[in-house]
C-alpha cells in the first residue's frame, strides 16, 4: 500500500520516509517546503508541493498515488512563535489537519497516523508520564496538538479509520548529515549555535528540584522516532480498518538533565560547554520523562540509540552545513 | 459601544440580546438562521444573515456597526451529533470561532466573550466543579468548546483583547414564550415531548451513586445566564483592553436530580411524569454541579430563578408552539 507523508521533506518526516522506503513501503510526499527541504527526499519519491490547507492538492495526491494510509507530519512546531501567532498555529495545525482528514475520509483512506507531542501534558507532576497522565497543555502549540489528537480519534470513530497518535518527547540527532535538523529551536542545535559563535550555552535555571538542579528531559534519537512510525504503520496496515485507536508516547523512558547533555556536547564537539546560568523560563517543567511501556507493548518497539549517538550525529549534520565549526 | 452578537437569533443569544437592550447597550446580530429564528429578535435590531465562516460578512458587520465588542454564541451544540459528524463540529465551532476572532482582532475589537460549556469537564469526580477542576471533555462537542476557550485566551494575549469564557451548566426555561428553546435536546423539552405524545419520560439509569439514584445536574434559568452575560459585558467594557482573561462557570451551585425535575414537571404540566427507567447512557456523569463562587466574586452575579420557574416558563413556551399540549 502507498502512504502519503505530509511534511515528508521535514526533519522527522524525512527520516520516516527513508525508513519506510527501507522497509519496502511505497510513499508519496506532500510538503509546502516552507520549512521542509526537497534535498531530504530520495529522487525516486514523488513530491507534491502543496499545503495541507489545499484540499484540491490533497484530493489529487490521494487519487493519483492510490493512497491507502496517511502519516501527517506537516505542522508548525515552535512554542514561542505559537504564543505570538496563535491564529497561524490553529490554522496550520488544526484546520490543516482537518483538511487532510476530510480528504482522507472522503478518499477512502482507512489508516491515519498523527504526529503529536509531549507538549500535550503541560507541566506533568509525575516521575514517568504515561498516556493516562492528565493533559493540560501550556501553549497554543501544545493545545493544537491535543485538539489534533481529539479530531483524529473522532474522525477515526465516525469514518471507520484506524488511527495512531504518537507523542514525541525531545527528538534529537540524525540518521545522516543531510537529514539533520536545520532549525535551531531544539536544545542541541541551540547549544551548537552558541558554542560555534564563541558564546557560552545558556541554561535556564539550575535550581529545579532535580539531581543537578537543571531540567530533566527524555531525549530520543530521530532514527528511533522513525522506527516507531514504521512499526505503527505496519500495525495500521495489519489491523482491520477502524479497529485501532491508539495514543502512544515515544520516548526512551530515561531522564537526562540539561547539564548532562552539555557534558556530552562538550566531549563530542571539543568546545568548552561550561554554561551561563540564566533565570528560569516561564512554563518549563522540571522533569518530563516518558513511560515507554505502552508503545513497547502495543508495537513491540524500543529505542536503540543513546545520548552520545544523538549528539554525535547532530554534530555531523551541523558541521556539514557549517564546515568552519569543526575543531 | 456596540456589541456584535453571533448566534443572536438562537435560544441563549436571543435572551442576551434582549437583556443587553434592556441595559441600554447597542447590539447587532450575525446569525445564519440555521437553527436561529428571526422572530426572537426585536424589530429594531440589525440582523446580518451570515455564517461565522464568512469572513467578508464579519468584516462588513464589524465595520458597518462600529463594533467594539463581540459576544460569540453561534455554534453547534448537540453531543450525539458531534460524535457522528466531528468535522461539522470542528468546522463550525473551532474554524468558525477562529474566523470571528480574526475578524475581531483585525477590526480593532478589544472585547470578546465566548459561550463555553460544562462539557469541557467531562466526568468530573468532585462535589462542586470549580474552574480549576481538570478538563477532560468526552465528546467532540466538549472538545471544540475547550479548544475554543484556548483559542480565545491565546488570541486575547496575542492581540490585546480582554476575554471572558462562560461555562454553561444545564440551561432551561425562557423569559417569554417567544424566546423559549425550540429544540428538544435538553431534558425539559425532551420530557415535554414524550409526555404530550402519551409516552412516559425516560430516565437513563437510576443506580447512580446519588441520593435518589438518578443523575444530578445544575439547572439554571436562561434569564440568569443572560444576566451573567450582561455583567460580563459591563466588566469587559470597563476594564482596559487586554487586562482581563476570565473563564467562569455559570451555575446555581445547587444540584437537582433528574427525578426531582420530573416531579416538578408533573406538578407544573398536570401530566403523569412517572418515568420509565432505561439503562445508563455511556458518558453520563453521576453528578455535575458548578461552584459559582468565582463568577460571584468576579462579576458580583448570582442566579435568581429556581427550578419551578424554569419548568413553568419552558412549559409556557412549549404550549405556545403546541397549544393542544395544555391540559
XYZ file of C-alpha atoms in Angstrom:
654
model
C 0.000 0.000 0.000
C 1.041 3.603 -0.571
C 1.438 6.062 2.279
C 1.022 9.799 1.869
C 3.501 11.607 4.110
C 2.558 15.223 4.753
C 5.596 17.232 5.813
C 7.781 14.437 4.449
C 10.519 16.890 3.490
C 10.928 17.955 7.120
C 13.334 16.764 9.769
C 11.231 13.972 11.269
C 9.133 13.301 8.146
C 12.301 12.874 6.081
C 13.613 10.210 8.429
C 10.308 8.358 8.321
C 10.210 8.461 4.513
C 13.700 6.928 4.427
C 12.841 4.122 6.852
C 9.522 3.350 5.159
C 11.353 3.005 1.833
C 13.938 0.788 3.510
C 11.065 -1.349 4.803
C 9.729 -1.769 1.267
C 6.723 0.560 1.572
C 5.561 2.900 -1.213
C 5.395 6.593 -0.272
C 4.340 9.923 -1.745
C 5.110 13.224 -0.026
C 3.054 16.389 0.285
C 5.074 19.337 1.577
C 4.780 23.092 1.036
C 8.568 23.420 1.519
C 8.011 26.331 3.933
C 10.485 24.676 6.303
C 10.946 21.341 4.535
C 13.781 20.780 2.102
C 13.454 18.842 -1.144
C 17.032 17.528 -0.789
C 15.937 15.431 2.204
C 13.962 13.222 -0.179
C 15.423 10.469 -2.355
C 14.944 11.344 -6.046
C 12.523 8.483 -6.653
C 9.984 9.829 -4.144
C 7.053 11.711 -5.660
C 6.760 15.181 -4.100
C 3.501 17.114 -4.311
C 4.411 20.694 -3.489
C 1.335 21.877 -1.657
C -0.162 22.947 1.638
C -2.285 20.830 3.947
C -4.851 23.624 3.591
C -5.116 22.920 -0.152
C -7.932 20.415 -0.386
C -7.644 20.050 -4.162
C -3.937 19.178 -3.943
C -4.712 16.614 -1.235
C -7.526 15.039 -3.238
C -5.313 14.832 -6.331
C -2.398 13.319 -4.393
C -4.625 10.687 -2.751
C -6.234 9.775 -6.086
C -3.111 9.842 -8.231
C -0.986 7.760 -5.870
C -3.826 5.466 -4.753
C -3.062 6.369 -1.173
C -4.326 3.938 1.471
C -2.699 5.454 4.537
C -1.639 8.916 5.690
C 1.191 9.884 8.036
C 0.593 13.508 8.958
C 3.719 15.446 9.999
C 3.107 18.851 8.417
C 2.741 21.377 11.239
C 4.165 24.444 12.900
C 6.184 23.476 15.957
C 7.694 26.417 17.816
C 6.215 27.042 21.244
C 7.251 30.698 21.463
C 6.009 31.525 17.995
C 2.687 29.880 18.828
C 2.173 32.349 21.688
C 2.855 35.299 19.360
C 0.810 33.947 16.449
C -1.919 31.643 17.752
C -4.070 32.028 14.622
C -1.209 30.714 12.481
C -0.901 27.648 14.705
C -4.617 26.863 14.834
C -4.849 27.363 11.075
C -1.876 25.170 10.146
C -2.144 22.566 12.893
C -5.907 22.205 13.357
C -7.569 23.446 10.179
C -4.713 21.934 8.100
C -5.147 18.621 9.893
C -8.923 18.724 9.423
C -8.441 19.368 5.708
C -6.133 16.348 5.435
C -8.553 14.190 7.453
C -11.535 15.217 5.331
C -9.623 14.437 2.139
C -8.535 11.096 3.616
C -12.027 10.142 4.802
C -13.683 11.066 1.514
C -10.838 9.425 -0.441
C -11.492 6.117 1.322
C -8.246 6.168 3.344
C -8.620 3.924 6.397
C -5.256 4.399 8.131
C -4.097 7.629 9.715
C -1.083 8.423 11.846
C -0.719 11.767 13.605
C 2.432 13.474 14.968
C 1.633 14.618 18.472
C 3.884 15.875 21.217
C 4.682 15.597 24.913
C 3.611 19.266 24.947
C 0.041 17.982 25.404
C 0.939 17.142 29.016
C 1.997 20.668 30.004
C 3.678 20.502 33.413
C 3.172 16.867 34.423
C 3.837 16.297 38.100
C 4.829 12.637 37.819
C 8.043 10.678 37.628
C 7.147 8.907 34.381
C 4.474 10.351 32.123
C 2.007 7.687 30.966
C -0.625 8.140 28.295
C -3.261 8.483 31.016
C -1.460 11.322 32.796
C -3.912 14.271 32.551
C -3.319 16.596 29.617
C -3.021 20.325 30.330
C -1.092 21.984 27.505
C 0.637 25.283 28.331
C 0.937 26.892 24.881
C -1.071 27.216 21.686
C 1.384 24.744 20.131
C 0.551 22.071 22.728
C -3.149 22.939 22.529
C -3.224 22.413 18.775
C -1.564 19.026 19.239
C -4.130 17.892 21.812
C -7.032 19.212 19.732
C -5.441 17.378 16.800
C -5.417 14.091 18.721
C -9.095 14.554 19.557
C -10.001 15.316 15.974
C -8.070 12.294 14.682
C -9.734 9.941 17.171
C -13.203 11.376 16.477
C -12.720 11.132 12.722
C -11.488 7.562 13.087
C -14.601 6.637 15.047
C -17.013 8.432 12.714
C -15.465 7.227 9.447
C -14.052 3.795 10.280
C -10.386 4.765 10.138
C -7.723 3.139 12.280
C -5.649 5.856 13.907
C -2.449 6.283 15.897
C -1.202 9.460 17.553
C 2.432 9.429 18.648
C 3.539 11.821 21.367
C 7.164 12.762 20.747
C 9.400 13.650 23.639
C 12.694 15.504 22.903
C 13.793 14.498 19.425
C 17.492 14.831 18.552
C 20.209 13.509 16.242
C 20.104 12.444 12.604
C 20.489 9.277 10.537
C 22.763 11.173 8.162
C 24.035 14.766 7.875
C 21.615 15.524 5.018
C 18.626 14.532 7.132
C 19.659 16.515 10.207
C 17.626 19.245 11.871
C 18.278 22.550 10.091
C 16.485 24.609 12.739
C 17.944 25.990 15.962
C 14.905 25.571 18.205
C 15.861 22.372 20.000
C 18.452 22.172 22.759
C 21.333 20.548 20.856
C 21.358 22.830 17.786
C 20.799 25.842 20.076
C 23.923 24.885 22.007
C 25.905 24.249 18.798
C 24.941 27.697 17.569
C 26.181 29.440 20.705
C 29.353 27.380 21.066
C 30.441 27.941 17.487
C 29.689 31.660 17.828
C 32.056 31.786 20.791
C 29.258 32.124 23.359
C 28.611 30.057 26.449
C 25.481 27.886 26.178
C 22.623 29.166 28.295
C 20.925 27.068 30.951
C 17.571 28.462 32.058
C 17.639 27.787 35.780
C 19.754 25.408 37.876
C 17.546 25.470 40.948
C 14.952 22.933 39.845
C 14.125 20.035 42.198
C 16.249 17.629 40.104
C 19.526 15.856 40.980
C 21.767 18.556 39.427
C 19.231 21.391 39.512
C 18.738 21.601 35.736
C 15.678 20.404 33.860
C 15.404 16.711 33.014
C 14.066 15.549 29.658
C 13.625 12.356 27.685
C 15.865 12.798 24.628
C 15.263 10.364 21.815
C 17.102 9.773 18.550
C 15.129 10.681 15.444
C 16.007 7.274 13.972
C 14.183 5.691 16.907
C 11.246 8.026 16.308
C 11.242 6.883 12.690
C 11.366 3.182 13.548
C 8.364 3.662 15.846
C 6.469 5.117 12.893
C 7.355 2.137 10.720
C 6.090 -0.165 13.475
C 2.899 1.899 13.792
C 2.350 1.910 10.022
C 2.730 -1.874 9.925
C 0.250 -2.202 12.769
C -2.238 0.044 10.970
C -1.798 -1.931 7.750
C -2.330 -5.266 9.514
C -5.358 -4.311 11.635
C -8.867 -4.209 10.167
C -9.942 -0.693 9.190
C -11.382 1.183 12.145
C -10.231 -1.377 14.711
C -7.355 0.665 16.146
C -7.315 3.963 18.026
C -4.021 4.381 19.834
C -2.277 7.264 21.575
C 1.327 6.388 22.441
C 4.341 8.108 23.940
C 7.604 7.761 22.017
C 10.445 8.187 24.481
C 13.297 6.229 25.965
C 11.865 6.226 29.474
C 15.127 7.670 30.744
C 15.737 11.153 32.078
C 18.820 13.161 31.054
C 19.480 16.577 32.562
C 20.392 19.614 30.521
C 23.732 19.719 32.344
C 24.438 16.081 31.474
C 23.600 16.852 27.862
C 26.040 19.784 27.874
C 28.797 17.494 29.149
C 28.202 15.126 26.243
C 28.132 18.027 23.792
C 31.457 19.331 25.135
C 33.033 15.911 24.796
C 31.731 15.304 21.265
C 32.463 18.754 19.826
C 35.672 19.615 21.659
C 34.223 23.005 22.670
C 34.118 24.221 26.252
C 30.429 23.786 27.050
C 30.519 25.370 30.510
C 27.118 27.064 30.712
C 25.977 30.504 31.684
C 23.117 30.092 34.160
C 20.204 32.431 33.488
C 16.806 32.661 35.212
C 14.147 30.021 34.645
C 11.871 30.427 31.643
C 8.140 30.533 32.354
C 6.434 27.239 31.584
C 9.454 24.921 31.717
C 8.549 21.860 33.780
C 11.332 20.433 35.982
C 11.084 16.913 34.633
C 9.319 15.370 31.641
C 10.216 11.735 31.059
C 8.060 9.251 29.168
C 6.844 5.906 30.243
C 7.527 3.842 27.122
C 5.679 0.780 28.416
C 2.564 1.141 26.288
C 4.344 1.596 22.953
C 6.607 -1.304 23.854
C 3.556 -3.480 24.469
C 1.438 -2.270 21.543
C 4.110 -2.034 18.840
C 6.906 -4.195 20.257
C 9.143 -1.153 19.863
C 12.088 0.054 21.944
C 14.549 2.893 21.431
C 18.070 1.769 20.497
C 20.167 4.917 20.491
C 21.741 6.736 23.422
C 22.587 10.359 24.035
C 26.148 10.159 22.627
C 24.805 8.924 19.310
C 22.238 11.744 19.217
C 24.856 14.410 19.862
C 27.492 12.941 17.528
C 25.070 12.578 14.609
C 23.604 16.035 15.205
C 27.161 17.440 15.228
C 27.952 15.780 11.899
C 24.853 17.418 10.470
C 25.782 20.799 11.929
C 29.321 20.605 10.556
C 28.059 19.608 7.118
C 26.207 22.940 6.989
C 28.849 24.909 8.926
C 32.218 23.349 7.955
C 34.125 26.052 9.840
C 32.592 24.800 13.097
C 34.664 21.648 13.367
C 37.691 21.940 15.655
C -20.374 50.786 22.479
C -21.917 48.335 20.033
C -21.780 44.587 20.591
C -21.888 42.076 17.771
C -23.835 39.000 18.892
C -23.124 35.945 16.750
C -25.935 33.424 17.035
C -28.108 36.190 18.473
C -31.262 34.661 16.975
C -30.743 31.483 18.992
C -32.195 30.419 22.310
C -29.473 31.781 24.586
C -28.262 34.514 22.234
C -31.804 35.843 21.887
C -32.135 36.215 25.654
C -28.815 38.022 25.862
C -29.787 40.424 23.060
C -32.966 41.267 24.958
C -31.196 41.924 28.260
C -28.407 43.947 26.641
C -31.050 46.160 25.005
C -32.825 46.498 28.353
C -29.483 47.568 29.847
C -29.155 50.309 27.224
C -26.435 48.674 25.110
C -26.346 48.815 21.295
C -26.310 45.448 19.529
C -26.078 43.970 16.043
C -26.678 40.281 15.351
C -24.965 37.896 12.952
C -26.857 34.629 12.518
C -27.112 32.172 9.638
C -30.641 31.226 10.812
C -29.757 27.517 10.500
C -31.265 26.969 13.935
C -31.839 30.592 14.969
C -35.156 32.300 14.386
C -35.561 35.892 13.246
C -38.730 36.275 15.319
C -36.635 36.046 18.511
C -35.184 39.470 17.685
C -36.897 42.792 18.324
C -37.545 44.556 15.015
C -35.112 47.376 15.752
C -32.112 45.031 15.966
C -29.927 44.868 12.845
C -29.591 41.270 11.625
C -26.736 40.289 9.324
C -27.756 36.956 7.855
C -24.430 35.188 7.539
C -22.202 32.414 8.775
C -19.315 32.755 11.202
C -17.250 31.126 8.441
C -17.950 34.094 6.155
C -15.081 36.438 6.837
C -16.353 39.114 4.450
C -19.739 39.240 6.207
C -17.989 39.526 9.570
C -15.690 42.308 8.373
C -18.631 44.210 6.930
C -20.712 43.802 10.104
C -17.862 44.983 12.329
C -17.140 47.977 10.119
C -20.714 48.993 9.405
C -21.895 48.829 13.018
C -18.629 50.140 14.512
C -18.461 47.053 16.680
C -16.273 47.313 19.784
C -17.110 44.019 21.439
C -18.194 40.551 20.316
C -20.357 38.007 22.138
C -19.899 34.730 20.296
C -22.808 32.275 20.660
C -23.020 30.779 17.161
C -22.154 27.083 17.427
C -23.367 23.543 17.021
C -24.358 22.079 20.376
C -25.598 18.501 20.205
C -23.291 15.974 21.839
C -24.590 12.945 19.920
C -24.464 14.695 16.565
C -20.875 15.757 17.296
C -19.858 12.103 17.601
C -21.451 11.306 14.231
C -20.182 14.416 12.453
C -16.980 15.611 14.115
C -15.825 17.557 11.049
C -19.010 19.623 11.164
C -18.373 20.480 14.818
C -14.709 21.388 14.391
C -15.589 23.473 11.324
C -18.447 25.407 12.920
C -17.157 25.622 16.482
C -13.391 25.989 16.003
C -12.822 27.287 12.477
C -15.946 29.458 12.759
C -14.685 30.865 16.064
C -11.236 31.471 14.614
C -12.787 33.345 11.695
C -14.743 35.565 14.094
C -11.648 36.145 16.252
C -9.500 37.051 13.251
C -12.121 39.483 12.014
C -12.400 40.952 15.520
C -8.629 41.266 16.016
C -8.081 42.868 12.612
C -11.150 45.062 13.080
C -9.692 46.504 16.287
C -12.237 44.834 18.589
C -10.797 44.587 22.101
C -13.590 42.757 23.969
C -14.603 39.181 23.331
C -16.982 36.896 25.172
C -17.192 33.181 24.361
C -20.001 30.678 25.093
C -18.386 27.639 26.615
C -19.905 24.672 28.390
C -19.617 22.411 31.413
C -18.968 19.729 28.771
C -15.292 20.781 28.932
C -15.063 18.993 32.309
C -16.164 15.588 31.018
C -16.807 13.329 34.006
C -15.666 15.478 36.931
C -15.228 13.472 40.096
C -15.861 16.314 42.538
C -18.777 17.578 44.561
C -18.637 21.109 43.157
C -16.864 21.754 39.872
C -14.567 24.771 40.091
C -12.841 26.424 37.160
C -9.596 24.674 38.140
C -11.125 21.187 38.080
C -9.157 19.375 35.331
C -10.767 19.454 31.900
C -11.246 16.155 30.074
C -14.061 16.509 27.519
C -15.815 13.293 26.461
C -17.236 14.292 23.067
C -16.233 16.318 20.019
C -18.748 18.931 21.200
C -16.941 19.358 24.531
C -13.564 19.236 22.804
C -14.470 22.061 20.461
C -15.584 24.142 23.438
C -12.294 23.602 25.295
C -10.226 24.248 22.157
C -12.364 27.362 21.692
C -11.524 28.617 25.188
C -7.821 28.099 24.470
C -8.032 29.938 21.173
C -9.919 32.852 22.746
C -7.388 33.194 25.580
C -4.417 32.909 23.190
C -5.896 35.475 20.823
C -6.583 37.812 23.735
C -2.981 37.572 24.856
C -1.507 37.968 21.374
C -3.768 40.822 20.247
C -4.519 42.730 23.446
C -8.161 41.702 23.737
C -9.945 41.285 27.047
C -11.763 37.966 27.028
C -14.318 36.032 29.060
C -15.387 32.420 28.530
C -18.557 31.376 30.326
C -19.103 27.692 31.024
C -22.836 26.998 30.981
C -24.259 24.230 33.084
C -27.803 22.956 32.269
C -29.716 25.856 30.765
C -33.511 25.796 30.955
C -36.590 27.995 30.895
C -37.409 31.172 28.992
C -38.006 34.844 29.687
C -41.061 34.732 27.397
C -42.737 32.071 25.222
C -41.282 33.605 22.020
C -37.737 33.289 23.344
C -38.074 29.684 24.528
C -35.962 26.755 23.371
C -37.416 25.347 20.159
C -35.169 22.260 20.221
C -35.840 19.002 22.017
C -32.273 18.163 23.044
C -32.357 19.327 26.661
C -34.047 17.450 29.471
C -37.146 19.592 29.959
C -38.275 19.844 26.307
C -37.424 16.140 25.837
C -39.773 15.300 28.695
C -42.479 17.652 27.378
C -42.263 15.938 24.007
C -42.766 12.471 25.461
C -45.482 13.467 27.925
C -47.564 15.243 25.325
C -47.167 12.272 22.958
C -48.613 9.999 25.661
C -45.255 8.386 26.468
C -43.557 8.020 29.832
C -40.431 10.162 30.165
C -37.244 8.120 30.055
C -34.657 8.167 32.822
C -31.295 6.752 31.772
C -30.265 4.833 34.868
C -31.449 5.070 38.479
C -28.484 3.269 40.003
C -26.056 6.175 40.141
C -24.333 6.934 43.467
C -26.666 9.882 44.126
C -29.376 10.324 46.788
C -32.221 9.052 44.573
C -30.068 7.115 42.102
C -30.679 9.446 39.139
C -28.137 11.886 37.728
C -27.717 15.237 39.428
C -27.253 18.425 37.415
C -27.041 22.158 37.966
C -30.069 23.563 36.119
C -30.027 27.284 35.536
C -32.615 29.648 34.105
C -31.676 31.186 30.767
C -32.578 34.618 32.172
C -29.850 34.111 34.773
C -27.455 33.021 32.021
C -28.335 36.228 30.184
C -27.826 38.454 33.219
C -24.377 36.924 33.712
C -23.548 37.932 30.129
C -24.675 41.488 30.760
C -22.455 41.579 33.859
C -19.546 40.138 31.867
C -20.063 42.632 29.027
C -20.050 45.501 31.507
C -16.864 44.181 33.059
C -15.229 43.887 29.636
C -16.331 47.419 28.742
C -14.982 48.862 31.998
C -11.602 47.071 32.057
C -8.677 48.313 29.978
C -8.278 46.383 26.703
C -6.281 43.210 27.211
C -6.420 43.389 31.008
C -8.978 40.614 31.504
C -8.840 36.912 30.719
C -11.525 35.077 32.642
C -13.014 31.599 32.495
C -16.118 31.339 34.688
C -18.770 28.765 35.490
C -22.388 29.916 35.248
C -24.441 27.708 37.503
C -26.568 27.927 40.622
C -24.216 25.816 42.709
C -27.148 23.564 43.599
C -27.732 20.000 42.460
C -31.159 18.840 41.288
C -31.719 15.210 40.333
C -33.484 14.141 37.178
C -36.185 12.537 39.329
C -36.717 15.777 41.266
C -37.003 17.606 37.964
C -39.640 15.135 36.755
C -41.654 15.752 39.907
C -41.654 19.485 39.211
C -42.575 18.890 35.566
C -45.502 16.685 36.598
C -46.750 19.332 39.017
C -46.424 22.207 36.539
C -47.891 20.447 33.496
C -50.532 18.279 35.125
C -49.241 15.222 33.247
C -48.246 11.988 34.986
C -44.458 12.168 34.808
C -43.742 8.727 36.259
C -40.641 7.691 34.382
C -39.639 4.570 32.518
C -36.184 3.588 33.749
C -33.840 2.567 30.940
C -30.134 1.612 31.112
C -27.471 4.253 31.671
C -26.180 6.117 28.613
C -22.428 5.958 28.021
C -20.656 9.120 29.124
C -23.257 10.482 31.553
C -21.514 11.545 34.760
C -23.407 10.930 38.011
C -23.178 14.489 39.259
C -22.154 17.775 37.627
C -22.786 20.801 39.828
C -20.988 24.116 39.479
C -19.189 26.075 42.066
C -20.474 29.579 41.369
C -18.038 31.247 43.757
C -15.700 32.667 41.145
C -18.362 34.303 38.990
C -19.971 35.678 42.124
C -16.648 37.242 43.111
C -15.571 38.426 39.664
C -18.900 39.732 38.334
C -20.936 40.147 41.523
C -23.506 37.877 39.904
C -25.883 35.322 41.422
C -28.675 33.247 39.906
C -32.159 34.348 40.945
C -34.505 31.749 39.484
C -35.377 28.306 40.842
C -36.408 25.089 39.157
C -40.163 25.798 39.274
C -39.672 28.999 37.348
C -37.541 27.201 34.744
C -40.143 24.489 34.200
C -43.134 26.837 34.226
C -41.600 29.241 31.710
C -40.409 26.392 29.482
C -43.937 24.971 29.585
C -45.433 28.303 28.529
C -43.049 28.287 25.571
C -43.905 24.693 24.686
C -47.638 25.383 24.832
C -47.274 28.481 22.681
C -45.901 26.235 19.915
C -48.132 23.224 20.764
C -51.438 24.683 22.037
C -53.009 21.212 22.141
C -50.497 20.224 24.851
C -52.072 22.203 27.660
C -54.352 20.184 29.913
